[in-house]
PDB file of C-alpha atoms and ligand atoms in Angstrom:
ATOM      1  CA  MET A 628       0.041  -0.116  -0.123  1.00  0.00           C
ATOM      2  CA  ARG A 629       2.606   2.499   1.066  1.00  0.00           C
ATOM      3  CA  LEU A 630       5.029   1.471  -1.720  1.00  0.00           C
ATOM      4  CA  SER A 631       2.478   2.053  -4.269  1.00  0.00           C
ATOM      5  CA  LEU A 632       2.047   5.617  -3.373  1.00  0.00           C
ATOM      6  CA  LEU A 633       5.582   6.577  -3.843  1.00  0.00           C
ATOM      7  CA  PRO A 634       5.239   6.685  -7.835  1.00  0.00           C
ATOM      8  CA  THR A 635       2.436   8.756  -7.480  1.00  0.00           C
ATOM      9  CA  LEU A 636       4.257  10.968  -5.018  1.00  0.00           C
ATOM     10  CA  ALA A 637       7.212  11.304  -7.380  1.00  0.00           C
ATOM     11  CA  ALA A 638       4.862  12.077 -10.210  1.00  0.00           C
ATOM     12  CA  LEU A 639       3.320  14.926  -8.383  1.00  0.00           C
ATOM     13  CA  ALA A 640       6.896  16.278  -7.396  1.00  0.00           C
ATOM     14  CA  ALA A 641       7.897  16.053 -11.014  1.00  0.00           C
ATOM     15  CA  THR A 642       4.672  18.162 -11.950  1.00  0.00           C
ATOM     16  CA  VAL A 643       5.420  20.569  -9.122  1.00  0.00           C
ATOM     17  CA  LEU A 644       9.065  21.011 -10.568  1.00  0.00           C
ATOM     18  CA  ALA A 645       7.968  20.945 -14.227  1.00  0.00           C
ATOM     19  CA  ASP A 646       7.217  24.798 -14.851  1.00  0.00           C
ATOM     20  CA  GLY A 647      10.344  26.972 -13.667  1.00  0.00           C
ATOM     21  CA  ALA A 648      12.841  23.914 -14.049  1.00  0.00           C
ATOM     22  CA  ALA A 649      11.218  23.060 -17.515  1.00  0.00           C
ATOM     23  CA  ILE A 650      11.508  26.763 -18.783  1.00  0.00           C
ATOM     24  CA  VAL A 651      15.288  26.928 -17.341  1.00  0.00           C
ATOM     25  CA  SER A 652      15.994  23.688 -19.183  1.00  0.00           C
ATOM     26  CA  ALA A 653      14.190  25.004 -22.368  1.00  0.00           C
ATOM     27  CA  ILE A 654      16.380  28.256 -22.233  1.00  0.00           C
ATOM     28  CA  ASP A 655      19.692  25.979 -21.669  1.00  0.00           C
ATOM     29  CA  ALA A 656      18.655  24.074 -24.732  1.00  0.00           C
ATOM     30  CA  ILE A 657      18.309  27.280 -26.931  1.00  0.00           C
ATOM     31  CA  ASP A 658      21.769  28.398 -25.387  1.00  0.00           C
ATOM     32  CA  LYS A 659      23.429  25.430 -26.330  1.00  0.00           C
ATOM     33  CA  SER A 660      21.995  25.541 -29.867  1.00  0.00           C
ATOM     34  CA  THR A 661      23.043  29.179 -30.051  1.00  0.00           C
ATOM     35  CA  VAL A 662      26.463  28.480 -29.197  1.00  0.00           C
ATOM     36  CA  ALA A 663      26.737  25.573 -31.420  1.00  0.00           C
ATOM     37  CA  LEU A 664      25.463  28.009 -34.550  1.00  0.00           C
ATOM     38  CA  GLY A 665      27.875  30.705 -33.456  1.00  0.00           C
ATOM     39  CA  ASN A 666      30.769  28.170 -33.426  1.00  0.00           C
ATOM     40  CA  GLY A 667      29.752  26.937 -36.743  1.00  0.00           C
ATOM     41  CA  ILE A 668      29.720  30.226 -38.301  1.00  0.00           C
ATOM     42  CA  THR A 669      33.131  31.279 -36.834  1.00  0.00           C
ATOM     43  CA  SER A 670      34.874  28.396 -38.222  1.00  0.00           C
ATOM     44  CA  TRP A 671      33.003  28.302 -41.548  1.00  0.00           C
ATOM     45  CA  ASN A 672      35.612  28.228 -44.311  1.00  0.00           C
ATOM     46  CA  GLY A 673      33.148  30.338 -46.540  1.00  0.00           C
ATOM     47  CA  LYS A 674      32.768  27.662 -49.135  1.00  0.00           C
ATOM     48  CA  LEU A 675      29.078  27.119 -50.121  1.00  0.00           C
ATOM     49  CA  LEU A 676      28.959  23.430 -49.136  1.00  0.00           C
ATOM     50  CA  GLY A 677      30.403  24.264 -45.662  1.00  0.00           C
ATOM     51  CA  ALA A 678      27.445  26.187 -45.269  1.00  0.00           C
ATOM     52  CA  LEU A 679      25.158  23.126 -44.938  1.00  0.00           C
ATOM     53  CA  PRO A 680      26.141  22.366 -41.301  1.00  0.00           C
ATOM     54  CA  ILE A 681      25.128  25.908 -40.625  1.00  0.00           C
ATOM     55  CA  VAL A 682      21.656  25.660 -42.107  1.00  0.00           C
ATOM     56  CA  GLY A 683      21.281  22.413 -39.746  1.00  0.00           C
ATOM     57  CA  SER A 684      22.434  24.120 -36.635  1.00  0.00           C
ATOM     58  CA  SER A 685      20.128  27.144 -37.425  1.00  0.00           C
ATOM     59  CA  THR A 686      17.115  24.701 -37.896  1.00  0.00           C
ATOM     60  CA  LYS A 687      17.991  23.026 -34.631  1.00  0.00           C
ATOM     61  CA  LEU A 688      18.069  26.190 -32.996  1.00  0.00           C
ATOM     62  CA  LEU A 689      14.514  27.189 -34.234  1.00  0.00           C
ATOM     63  CA  ILE A 690      13.169  23.813 -33.239  1.00  0.00           C
ATOM     64  CA  ASP A 691      14.404  24.591 -29.681  1.00  0.00           C
ATOM     65  CA  VAL A 692      12.957  27.982 -29.541  1.00  0.00           C
ATOM     66  CA  LYS A 693       9.424  26.512 -30.774  1.00  0.00           C
ATOM     67  CA  LYS A 694       9.677  23.659 -28.321  1.00  0.00           C
ATOM     68  CA  GLY A 695      10.596  26.154 -25.531  1.00  0.00           C
ATOM     69  CA  THR A 696       7.630  28.216 -26.404  1.00  0.00           C
ATOM     70  CA  LYS A 697       5.270  25.340 -25.942  1.00  0.00           C
ATOM     71  CA  THR A 698       6.896  24.504 -22.592  1.00  0.00           C
ATOM     72  CA  ALA A 699       6.213  28.299 -21.408  1.00  0.00           C
ATOM     73  CA  GLU A 700       2.795  28.016 -22.714  1.00  0.00           C
ATOM     74  CA  GLN A 701       2.026  25.180 -20.915  1.00  0.00           C
ATOM     75  CA  SER A 702       3.476  26.471 -17.619  1.00  0.00           C
ATOM     76  CA  GLU A 703       1.633  27.610 -14.480  1.00  0.00           C
ATOM     77  CA  PRO A 704       2.421  31.066 -13.476  1.00  0.00           C
ATOM     78  CA  LEU A 705       6.127  31.207 -12.152  1.00  0.00           C
ATOM     79  CA  THR A 706       6.912  31.823  -8.361  1.00  0.00           C
ATOM     80  CA  SER A 707       9.541  34.532  -7.785  1.00  0.00           C
ATOM     81  CA  ASP A 708      12.147  31.913  -7.065  1.00  0.00           C
ATOM     82  CA  GLU A 709      11.379  30.204 -10.273  1.00  0.00           C
ATOM     83  CA  ALA A 710      11.369  33.645 -12.094  1.00  0.00           C
ATOM     84  CA  PHE A 711      14.935  34.429 -10.669  1.00  0.00           C
ATOM     85  CA  GLN A 712      16.206  31.192 -11.940  1.00  0.00           C
ATOM     86  CA  VAL A 713      14.516  31.919 -15.453  1.00  0.00           C
ATOM     87  CA  ALA A 714      16.276  35.358 -15.456  1.00  0.00           C
ATOM     88  CA  PHE A 715      19.675  33.914 -14.635  1.00  0.00           C
ATOM     89  CA  ALA A 716      19.312  31.544 -17.596  1.00  0.00           C
ATOM     90  CA  THR A 717      18.214  34.515 -19.700  1.00  0.00           C
ATOM     91  CA  ILE A 718      21.334  36.550 -18.938  1.00  0.00           C
ATOM     92  CA  ASN A 719      23.296  33.728 -19.842  1.00  0.00           C
ATOM     93  CA  LEU A 720      21.532  33.366 -23.064  1.00  0.00           C
ATOM     94  CA  ALA A 721      21.349  36.992 -23.882  1.00  0.00           C
ATOM     95  CA  ALA A 722      25.253  37.101 -23.725  1.00  0.00           C
ATOM     96  CA  ASP A 723      25.732  34.090 -26.295  1.00  0.00           C
ATOM     97  CA  VAL A 724      23.039  35.678 -28.495  1.00  0.00           C
ATOM     98  CA  ASN A 725      24.955  38.736 -28.597  1.00  0.00           C
ATOM     99  CA  VAL A 726      28.217  36.723 -29.425  1.00  0.00           C
ATOM    100  CA  THR A 727      26.491  34.572 -32.104  1.00  0.00           C
ATOM    101  CA  LEU A 728      24.629  37.436 -33.660  1.00  0.00           C
ATOM    102  CA  GLY A 729      27.977  39.548 -33.676  1.00  0.00           C
ATOM    103  CA  ALA A 730      29.536  36.298 -35.473  1.00  0.00           C
ATOM    104  CA  ILE A 731      26.736  36.399 -38.031  1.00  0.00           C
ATOM    105  CA  ILE A 732      27.304  40.211 -38.499  1.00  0.00           C
ATOM    106  CA  ASP A 733      31.059  39.435 -38.988  1.00  0.00           C
ATOM    107  CA  ALA A 734      30.659  36.692 -41.502  1.00  0.00           C
ATOM    108  CA  LYS A 735      28.512  38.698 -43.815  1.00  0.00           C
ATOM    109  CA  PRO A 736      31.283  39.269 -46.390  1.00  0.00           C
ATOM    110  CA  LYS A 737      31.511  35.641 -46.745  1.00  0.00           C
ATOM    111  CA  PHE A 738      27.829  35.049 -46.963  1.00  0.00           C
ATOM    112  CA  ASP A 739      27.750  37.734 -49.637  1.00  0.00           C
ATOM    113  CA  LYS A 740      30.306  35.969 -51.626  1.00  0.00           C
ATOM    114  CA  VAL A 741      28.351  32.838 -52.008  1.00  0.00           C
ATOM    115  CA  LEU A 742      25.196  34.732 -52.322  1.00  0.00           C
ATOM    116  CA  LEU A 743      23.382  33.517 -49.194  1.00  0.00           C
ATOM    117  CA  SER A 744      22.967  36.758 -47.457  1.00  0.00           C
ATOM    118  CA  PRO A 745      19.458  36.911 -48.416  1.00  0.00           C
ATOM    119  CA  VAL A 746      18.754  33.457 -47.010  1.00  0.00           C
ATOM    120  CA  ILE A 747      20.707  34.613 -43.849  1.00  0.00           C
ATOM    121  CA  LEU A 748      18.271  37.605 -43.696  1.00  0.00           C
ATOM    122  CA  GLY A 749      15.355  35.435 -44.016  1.00  0.00           C
ATOM    123  CA  ASN A 750      16.137  33.081 -41.375  1.00  0.00           C
ATOM    124  CA  LEU A 751      17.152  35.875 -39.140  1.00  0.00           C
ATOM    125  CA  LYS A 752      13.648  37.418 -39.089  1.00  0.00           C
ATOM    126  CA  ILE A 753      11.973  34.010 -38.657  1.00  0.00           C
ATOM    127  CA  GLN A 754      14.224  33.476 -35.865  1.00  0.00           C
ATOM    128  CA  GLN A 755      13.385  36.922 -34.498  1.00  0.00           C
ATOM    129  CA  GLY A 756       9.596  36.253 -34.785  1.00  0.00           C
ATOM    130  CA  ALA A 757       9.985  32.806 -33.047  1.00  0.00           C
ATOM    131  CA  THR A 758      12.231  34.402 -30.235  1.00  0.00           C
ATOM    132  CA  GLU A 759       9.475  37.099 -29.714  1.00  0.00           C
ATOM    133  CA  ASP A 760       6.921  34.414 -29.083  1.00  0.00           C
ATOM    134  CA  PHE A 761       8.999  32.674 -27.025  1.00  0.00           C
ATOM    135  CA  SER A 762      10.021  35.599 -24.881  1.00  0.00           C
ATOM    136  CA  GLY A 763       6.383  36.601 -24.649  1.00  0.00           C
ATOM    137  CA  ALA A 764       5.150  33.125 -23.573  1.00  0.00           C
ATOM    138  CA  VAL A 765       8.018  33.267 -20.602  1.00  0.00           C
ATOM    139  CA  ILE A 766       7.044  37.056 -19.853  1.00  0.00           C
ATOM    140  CA  ASP A 767       3.406  35.997 -19.369  1.00  0.00           C
ATOM    141  CA  LYS A 768       4.333  33.577 -16.572  1.00  0.00           C
ATOM    142  CA  VAL A 769       6.472  35.998 -14.514  1.00  0.00           C
ATOM    143  CA  PRO A 770       5.156  37.511 -11.547  1.00  0.00           C
ATOM    144  CA  ALA A 771       3.776  40.989 -12.176  1.00  0.00           C
ATOM    145  CA  GLU A 772       6.553  42.707  -9.892  1.00  0.00           C
ATOM    146  CA  LEU A 773       9.262  41.052 -11.874  1.00  0.00           C
ATOM    147  CA  GLN A 774       7.780  41.858 -15.553  1.00  0.00           C
ATOM    148  CA  ASP A 775       9.716  45.416 -16.112  1.00  0.00           C
ATOM    149  CA  ILE A 776      12.943  43.433 -15.412  1.00  0.00           C
ATOM    150  CA  ALA A 777      11.852  40.162 -17.536  1.00  0.00           C
ATOM    151  CA  LYS A 778      11.226  42.827 -20.424  1.00  0.00           C
ATOM    152  CA  GLN A 779      14.700  44.489 -19.973  1.00  0.00           C
ATOM    153  CA  LEU A 780      16.428  41.083 -20.010  1.00  0.00           C
ATOM    154  CA  VAL A 781      14.756  40.189 -23.186  1.00  0.00           C
ATOM    155  CA  GLY A 782      15.063  43.568 -24.717  1.00  0.00           C
ATOM    156  CA  GLY A 783      18.788  42.876 -24.895  1.00  0.00           C
ATOM    157  CA  ILE A 784      18.172  39.873 -27.066  1.00  0.00           C
ATOM    158  CA  ALA A 785      15.748  41.944 -29.201  1.00  0.00           C
ATOM    159  CA  ASP A 786      18.316  44.548 -29.796  1.00  0.00           C
ATOM    160  CA  SER A 787      20.836  42.016 -30.908  1.00  0.00           C
ATOM    161  CA  PHE A 788      18.489  40.768 -33.577  1.00  0.00           C
ATOM    162  CA  ASP A 789      17.888  44.401 -34.647  1.00  0.00           C
ATOM    163  CA  GLN A 790      21.540  44.913 -35.283  1.00  0.00           C
ATOM    164  CA  ALA A 791      21.971  41.783 -37.243  1.00  0.00           C
ATOM    165  CA  ILE A 792      18.820  42.310 -39.306  1.00  0.00           C
ATOM    166  CA  GLU A 793      20.038  45.846 -40.123  1.00  0.00           C
ATOM    167  CA  ALA A 794      23.404  44.484 -41.158  1.00  0.00           C
ATOM    168  CA  TYR A 795      21.981  41.960 -43.720  1.00  0.00           C
ATOM    169  CA  LYS A 796      19.429  44.607 -45.071  1.00  0.00           C
ATOM    170  CA  LEU A 797      22.470  46.044 -46.819  1.00  0.00           C
ATOM    171  CA  PHE A 798      22.832  43.685 -49.314  1.00  0.00           C
TER     172      PHE A 798
HETATM  173  C1  LIG B1626      27.069  42.775 -28.372  1.00  0.00           C
HETATM  174  O1  LIG B1626      27.457  43.580 -26.902  1.00  0.00           O
HETATM  175  C2  LIG B1626      28.355  44.729 -27.348  1.00  0.00           C
HETATM  176  C3  LIG B1626      28.573  45.137 -25.755  1.00  0.00           C
HETATM  177  O2  LIG B1626      27.640  45.475 -25.166  1.00  0.00           O
HETATM  178  C4  LIG B1626      27.657  45.578 -28.169  1.00  0.00           C
HETATM  179  O3  LIG B1626      28.259  46.843 -28.454  1.00  0.00           O
HETATM  180  C5  LIG B1626      27.499  44.959 -29.460  1.00  0.00           C
HETATM  181  O4  LIG B1626      26.785  45.854 -30.189  1.00  0.00           O
HETATM  182  C6  LIG B1626      26.444  43.820 -29.292  1.00  0.00           C
HETATM  183  N1  LIG B1626      26.209  43.007 -30.491  1.00  0.00           N
HETATM  184  C7  LIG B1626      25.141  42.220 -30.839  1.00  0.00           C
HETATM  185  C8  LIG B1626      25.091  41.702 -32.209  1.00  0.00           C
HETATM  186  O5  LIG B1626      24.133  42.254 -30.110  1.00  0.00           O
END
């Protein structure tokens, strides 16, 4: 009797943990994909075929962001503690987004040479839209008193996207 209760309790604990922790883990997954994409672009030799893995990394990142949006949408409102965990993960992500989008801006002459810059611009816009959806879904779950801070944190990410898109518009 007692033993059979244990799995139920474990399942309950898991659902309680799910929301804040699940969002943090979604942000961490997005962060890993962001770093991988940045590394791929930095080490790209500038050849057309060499750009294929970049397309792969960029697709993976988009999928991670969309998954994260679902996770955030399904989440209960976050406690302040959970919101702080999410904030720390977001600060870390914003720093990596800055580096990766910086690498994309730096690589523009190489993308120009193989005529891929319009494709990159299209991808940046899609990624920007997906990121806005994700940010909005997370902010919805942040307690009211922390919403301003949350908006500032994701604002840094939005600025990075604006910079990269601005750079690629000048094709
Ligand atoms: C990255 O951060 C630096 C320092 O704040 C800033 O000057 C630069 O414009 C940012 N780049 C991007 C793409 O966000």
